[in-house]
C-alpha positions as a printed NumPy array, in Angstrom:
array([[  0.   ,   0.   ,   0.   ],
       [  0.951,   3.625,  -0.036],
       [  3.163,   4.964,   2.254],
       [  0.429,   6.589,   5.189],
       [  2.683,   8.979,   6.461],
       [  3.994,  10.847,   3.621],
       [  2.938,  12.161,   0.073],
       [  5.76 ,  12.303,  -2.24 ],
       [  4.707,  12.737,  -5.388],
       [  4.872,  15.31 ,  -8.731],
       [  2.868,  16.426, -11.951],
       [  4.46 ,  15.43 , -15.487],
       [  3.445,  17.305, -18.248],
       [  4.169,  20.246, -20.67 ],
       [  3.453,  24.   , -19.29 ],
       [  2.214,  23.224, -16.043],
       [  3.813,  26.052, -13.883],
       [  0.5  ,  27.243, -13.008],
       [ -1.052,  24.538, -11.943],
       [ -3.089,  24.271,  -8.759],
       [ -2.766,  19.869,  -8.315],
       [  0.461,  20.565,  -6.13 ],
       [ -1.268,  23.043,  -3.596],
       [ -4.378,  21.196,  -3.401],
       [ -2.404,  17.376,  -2.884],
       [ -0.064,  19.145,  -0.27 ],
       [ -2.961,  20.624,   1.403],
       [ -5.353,  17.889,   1.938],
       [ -1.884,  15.731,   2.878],
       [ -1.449,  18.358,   5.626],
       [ -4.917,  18.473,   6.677],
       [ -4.485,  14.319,   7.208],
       [ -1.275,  15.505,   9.1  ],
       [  1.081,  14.024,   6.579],
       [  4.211,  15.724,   5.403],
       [  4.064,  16.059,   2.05 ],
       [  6.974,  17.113,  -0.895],
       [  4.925,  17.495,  -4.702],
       [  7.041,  18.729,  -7.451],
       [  6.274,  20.03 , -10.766],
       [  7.962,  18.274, -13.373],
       [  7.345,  20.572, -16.98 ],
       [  9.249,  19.454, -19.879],
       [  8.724,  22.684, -21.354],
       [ 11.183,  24.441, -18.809],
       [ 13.963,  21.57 , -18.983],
       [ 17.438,  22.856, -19.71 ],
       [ 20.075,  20.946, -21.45 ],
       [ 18.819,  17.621, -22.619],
       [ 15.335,  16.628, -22.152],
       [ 14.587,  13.557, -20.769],
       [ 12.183,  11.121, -22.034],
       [  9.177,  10.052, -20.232],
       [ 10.526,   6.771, -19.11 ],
       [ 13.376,   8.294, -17.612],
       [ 11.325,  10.258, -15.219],
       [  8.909,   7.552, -14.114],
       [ 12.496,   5.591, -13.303],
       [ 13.72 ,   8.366, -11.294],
       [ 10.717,   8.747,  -9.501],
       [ 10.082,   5.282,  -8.397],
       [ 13.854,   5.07 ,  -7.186],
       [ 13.185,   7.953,  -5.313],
       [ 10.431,   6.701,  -3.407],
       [  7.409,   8.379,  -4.798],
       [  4.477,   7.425,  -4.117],
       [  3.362,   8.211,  -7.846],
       [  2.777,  10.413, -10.352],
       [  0.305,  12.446, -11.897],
       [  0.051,  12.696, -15.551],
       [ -1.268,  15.247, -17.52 ],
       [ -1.216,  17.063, -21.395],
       [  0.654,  15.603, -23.076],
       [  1.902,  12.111, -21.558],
       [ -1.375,  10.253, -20.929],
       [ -1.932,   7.716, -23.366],
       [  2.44 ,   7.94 , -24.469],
       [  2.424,   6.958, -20.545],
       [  0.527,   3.495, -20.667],
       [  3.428,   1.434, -22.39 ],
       [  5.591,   2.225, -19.744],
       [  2.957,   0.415, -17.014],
       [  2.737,  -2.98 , -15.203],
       [ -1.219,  -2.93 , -14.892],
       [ -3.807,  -0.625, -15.522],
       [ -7.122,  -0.352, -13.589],
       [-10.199,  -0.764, -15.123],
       [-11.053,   2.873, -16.016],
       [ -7.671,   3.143, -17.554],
       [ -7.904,  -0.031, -19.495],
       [-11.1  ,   1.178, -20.92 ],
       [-10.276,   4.319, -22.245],
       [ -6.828,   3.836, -23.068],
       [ -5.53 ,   7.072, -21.188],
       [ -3.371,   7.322, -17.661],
       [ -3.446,  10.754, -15.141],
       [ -2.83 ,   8.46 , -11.904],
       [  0.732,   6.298, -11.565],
       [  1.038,   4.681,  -8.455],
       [  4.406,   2.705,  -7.53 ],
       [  3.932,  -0.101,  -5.356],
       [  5.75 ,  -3.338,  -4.302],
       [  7.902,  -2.749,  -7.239],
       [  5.292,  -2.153,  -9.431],
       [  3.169,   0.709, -11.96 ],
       [ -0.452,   0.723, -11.527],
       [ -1.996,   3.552, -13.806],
       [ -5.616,   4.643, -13.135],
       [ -7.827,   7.662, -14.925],
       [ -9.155,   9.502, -12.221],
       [-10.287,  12.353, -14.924],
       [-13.253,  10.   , -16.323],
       [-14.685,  10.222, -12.823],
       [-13.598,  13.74 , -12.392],
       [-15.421,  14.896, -15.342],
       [-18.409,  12.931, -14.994],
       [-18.877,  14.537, -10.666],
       [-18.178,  17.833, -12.17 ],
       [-21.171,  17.628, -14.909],
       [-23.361,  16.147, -12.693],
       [-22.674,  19.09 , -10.068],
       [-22.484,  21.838, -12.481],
       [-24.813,  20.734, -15.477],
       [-28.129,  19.189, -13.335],
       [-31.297,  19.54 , -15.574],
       [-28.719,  20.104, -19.06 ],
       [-30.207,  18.812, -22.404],
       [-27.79 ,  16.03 , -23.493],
       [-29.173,  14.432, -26.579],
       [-26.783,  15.281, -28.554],
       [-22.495,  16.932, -27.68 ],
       [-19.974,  17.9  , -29.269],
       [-16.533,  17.005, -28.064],
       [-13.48 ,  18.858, -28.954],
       [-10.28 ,  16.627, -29.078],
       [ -9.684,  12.594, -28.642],
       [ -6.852,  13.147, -27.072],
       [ -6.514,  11.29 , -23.331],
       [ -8.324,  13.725, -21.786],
       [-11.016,  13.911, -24.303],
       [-11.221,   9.96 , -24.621],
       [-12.22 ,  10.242, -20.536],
       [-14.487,  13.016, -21.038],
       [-16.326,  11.055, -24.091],
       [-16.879,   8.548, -21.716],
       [-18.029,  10.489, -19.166],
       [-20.455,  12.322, -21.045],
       [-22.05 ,   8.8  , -22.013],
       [-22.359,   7.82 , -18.151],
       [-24.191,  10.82 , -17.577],
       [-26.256,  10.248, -20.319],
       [-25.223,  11.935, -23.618],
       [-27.177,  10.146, -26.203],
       [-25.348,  11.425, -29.649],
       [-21.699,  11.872, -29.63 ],
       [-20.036,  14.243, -32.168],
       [-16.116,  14.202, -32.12 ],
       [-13.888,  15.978, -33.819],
       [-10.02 ,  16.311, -33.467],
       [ -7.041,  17.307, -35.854],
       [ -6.129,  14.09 , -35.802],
       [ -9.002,  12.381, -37.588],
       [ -7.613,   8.787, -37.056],
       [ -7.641,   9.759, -33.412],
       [-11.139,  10.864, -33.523],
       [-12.078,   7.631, -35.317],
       [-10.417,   5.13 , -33.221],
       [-12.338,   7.249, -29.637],
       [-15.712,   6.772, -31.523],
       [-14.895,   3.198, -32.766],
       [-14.034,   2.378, -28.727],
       [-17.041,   4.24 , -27.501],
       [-19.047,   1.501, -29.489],
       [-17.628,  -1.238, -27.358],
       [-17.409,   0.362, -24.007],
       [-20.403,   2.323, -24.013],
       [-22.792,   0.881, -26.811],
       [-25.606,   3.091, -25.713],
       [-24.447,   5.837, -27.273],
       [-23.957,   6.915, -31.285],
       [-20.869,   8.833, -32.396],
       [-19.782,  10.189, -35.257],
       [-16.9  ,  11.976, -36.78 ],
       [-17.024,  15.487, -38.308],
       [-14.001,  17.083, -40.178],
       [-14.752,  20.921, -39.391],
       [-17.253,  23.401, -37.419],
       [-19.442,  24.932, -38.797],
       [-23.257,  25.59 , -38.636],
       [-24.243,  22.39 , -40.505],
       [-21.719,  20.11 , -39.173],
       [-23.183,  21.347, -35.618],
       [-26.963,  22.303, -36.267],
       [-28.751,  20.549, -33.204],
       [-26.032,  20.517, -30.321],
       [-27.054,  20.829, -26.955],
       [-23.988,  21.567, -25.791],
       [-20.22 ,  21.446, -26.336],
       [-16.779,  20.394, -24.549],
       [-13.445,  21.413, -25.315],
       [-10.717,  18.508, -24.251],
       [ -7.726,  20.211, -26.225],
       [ -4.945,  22.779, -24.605],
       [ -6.754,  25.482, -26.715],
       [ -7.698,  27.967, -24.035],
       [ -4.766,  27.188, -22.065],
       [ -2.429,  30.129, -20.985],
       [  0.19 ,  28.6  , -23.318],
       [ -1.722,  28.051, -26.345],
       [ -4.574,  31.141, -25.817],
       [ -7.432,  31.382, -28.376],
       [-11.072,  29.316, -28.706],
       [-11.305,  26.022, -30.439],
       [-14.875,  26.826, -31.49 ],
       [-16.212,  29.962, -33.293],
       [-17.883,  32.491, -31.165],
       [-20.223,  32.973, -34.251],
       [-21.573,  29.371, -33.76 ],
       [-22.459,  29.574, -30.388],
       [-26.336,  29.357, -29.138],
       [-27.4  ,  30.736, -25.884],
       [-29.486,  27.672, -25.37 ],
       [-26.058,  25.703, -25.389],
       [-24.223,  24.249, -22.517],
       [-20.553,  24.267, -22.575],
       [-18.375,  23.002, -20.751],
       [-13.973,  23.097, -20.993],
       [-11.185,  21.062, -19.398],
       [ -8.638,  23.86 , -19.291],
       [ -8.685,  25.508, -16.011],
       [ -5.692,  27.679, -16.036],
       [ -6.709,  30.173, -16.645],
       [ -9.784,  29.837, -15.318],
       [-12.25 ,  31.761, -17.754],
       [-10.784,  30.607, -21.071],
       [-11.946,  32.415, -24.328],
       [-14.072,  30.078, -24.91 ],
       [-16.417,  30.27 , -21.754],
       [-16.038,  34.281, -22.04 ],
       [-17.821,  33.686, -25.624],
       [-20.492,  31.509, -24.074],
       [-20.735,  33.339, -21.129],
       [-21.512,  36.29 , -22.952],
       [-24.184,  35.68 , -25.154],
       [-25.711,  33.757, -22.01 ],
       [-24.554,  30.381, -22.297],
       [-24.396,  28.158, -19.666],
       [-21.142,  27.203, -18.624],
       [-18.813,  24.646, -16.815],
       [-15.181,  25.36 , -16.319],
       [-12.155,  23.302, -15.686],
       [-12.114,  23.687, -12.162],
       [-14.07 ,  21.099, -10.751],
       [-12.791,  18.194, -13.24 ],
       [ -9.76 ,  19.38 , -11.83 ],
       [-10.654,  19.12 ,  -7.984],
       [-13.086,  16.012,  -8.12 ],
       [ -9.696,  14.168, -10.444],
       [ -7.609,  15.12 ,  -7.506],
       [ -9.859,  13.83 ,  -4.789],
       [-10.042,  10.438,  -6.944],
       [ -5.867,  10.584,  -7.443],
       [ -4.696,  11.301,  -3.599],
       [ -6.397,   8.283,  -2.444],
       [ -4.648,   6.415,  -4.618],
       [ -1.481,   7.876,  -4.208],
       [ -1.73 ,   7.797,  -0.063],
       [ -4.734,   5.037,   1.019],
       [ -6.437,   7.971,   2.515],
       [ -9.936,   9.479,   1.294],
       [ -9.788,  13.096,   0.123],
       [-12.396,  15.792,   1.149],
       [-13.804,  17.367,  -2.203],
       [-14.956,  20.421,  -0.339],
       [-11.701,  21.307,   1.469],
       [ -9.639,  20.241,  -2.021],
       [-12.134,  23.362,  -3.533],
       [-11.088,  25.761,  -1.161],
       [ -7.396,  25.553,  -1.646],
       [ -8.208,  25.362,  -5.707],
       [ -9.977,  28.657,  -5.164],
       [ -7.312,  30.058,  -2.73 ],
       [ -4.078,  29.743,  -4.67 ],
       [ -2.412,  31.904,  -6.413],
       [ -0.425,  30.828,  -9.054],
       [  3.067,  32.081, -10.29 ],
       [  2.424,  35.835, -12.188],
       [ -1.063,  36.281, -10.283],
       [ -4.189,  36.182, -10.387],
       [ -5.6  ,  34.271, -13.248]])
């Protein structure tokens, strides 16, 4: 089992330095009165030769880590490098969770759950006959499958990949037969004439890669939408939907109901949503207030 003492633990992934998963594992670790150490680990600020991903999963487990998290854009790359994979994983093909133990890598998607506690807190009473998800990446191949468990009937997926986006809807006809998918190769007001509502899963919106991955002009007010990206917060996207009176779901509790899942794993201990929420809200990240 995890060690119950200690959290040691970091985030791999690419621009990161904003993130709030360090303050909010540390936190919750000190609130079980553990000591905690959580690093960042952001190949985009590596100097000198990069290491690959393997090399930093090695280094961690020698360390002692606990685990790792995983995020954008290591989550499915990730998987080879694993001894066993729990269900969830296995399913949707994507890792955010490593944990080491007895010599061992167990990966686990805690952002299928995530996603799915967020909706069903922030979207209650939401049309959902028919969605449009932006990106198959392994984010978006957790939040197509989330969107099916809360009951999403149509599935439209589209992703600049279009083999990627192919092979999610082709999967999302074994593991979740219920609902119908298809594949669309651009946005515009035919390809997305009856949407209730729409999710972004790509790093568009993200601080490093700023703009919307969906036209403003398409946009409904009787649309939902909902994005992954939580630094910053209020991405161009929600500001569009926002405006014209959309309703909308930020990144932010994906982000806190994923961590709650991921510190139990990484520790044995269960994680209070609530007090995870308040630290998300009260952190500041590096160059202010986003």
């Amino acid at each position: 089992m995890p060690s119950q003492d200690m959290l040691l633990a970091g985030l791999v992934g690419r621009g990161i330095q904003r993130s709030r998963t360090p303050e909010m594992h540390m936190a919750e670790a000190a609130a079980h009165g553990m000591r905690s150490v959580y690093q960042i680990i952001d190949f985009d600020v590596f100097s000198g030769r990069e290491p690959d991903l393997a090399e930093i999963l090695s280094a961690a487990e020698m360390t002692g880590f606990n685990g790792l998290n995983v995020t954008y854009p290591f989550k499915i790359q990730v998987v080879p490098l694993l001894d066993a994979l729990s269900a969830n994983a296995r399913a949707v093909g994507s890792v955010n969770t490593v944990v080491f133990r007895d010599g061992r890598r167990y990966g686990h998607n805690t952002d299928l759950w995530g996603f799915s506690e967020s909706f069903r807190h922030g979207m209650e009473g939401a049309v959902r006959t028919k969605a449009l998800l932006i990106g198959a990446g392994g984010a978006g191949v957790a939040v197509a499958h989330a969107l099916a468990d809360r009951g999403v009937e149509n599935l439209l997926i589209i992703d600049a990949d279009r083999t990627r986006a192919s092979s999610l809807a082709t999967q999302l006809k074994t593991n979740r037969p219920g609902m119908a998918t298809a594949v669309i190769d651009c946005l515009d007001s035919g390809s997305v004439a009856g949407v209730d509502g729409v999710v972004n899963a790509t790093p568009i919106g993200m601080a490093k890669a700023p703009g919307s991955p969906f036209p403003a002009d398409l946009l409904d007010p009787a649309m939902w939408v909902a994005d992954i990206v939580y630094f910053p917060l209020e991405t161009q996207l929600l500001k569009d939907a926002r405006k014209i009176g959309c309703r909308v779901l930020p990144g932010s509790g994906m982000a806190i109901f994923q961590a709650s899942r991921s510190f139990e794993l990484l520790t044995g201990r269960p994680a209070d949503p609530e007090r995870l929420k308040a630290t998300f809200e009260s952190f500041v990240p590096p160059g202010g207030v986003q």
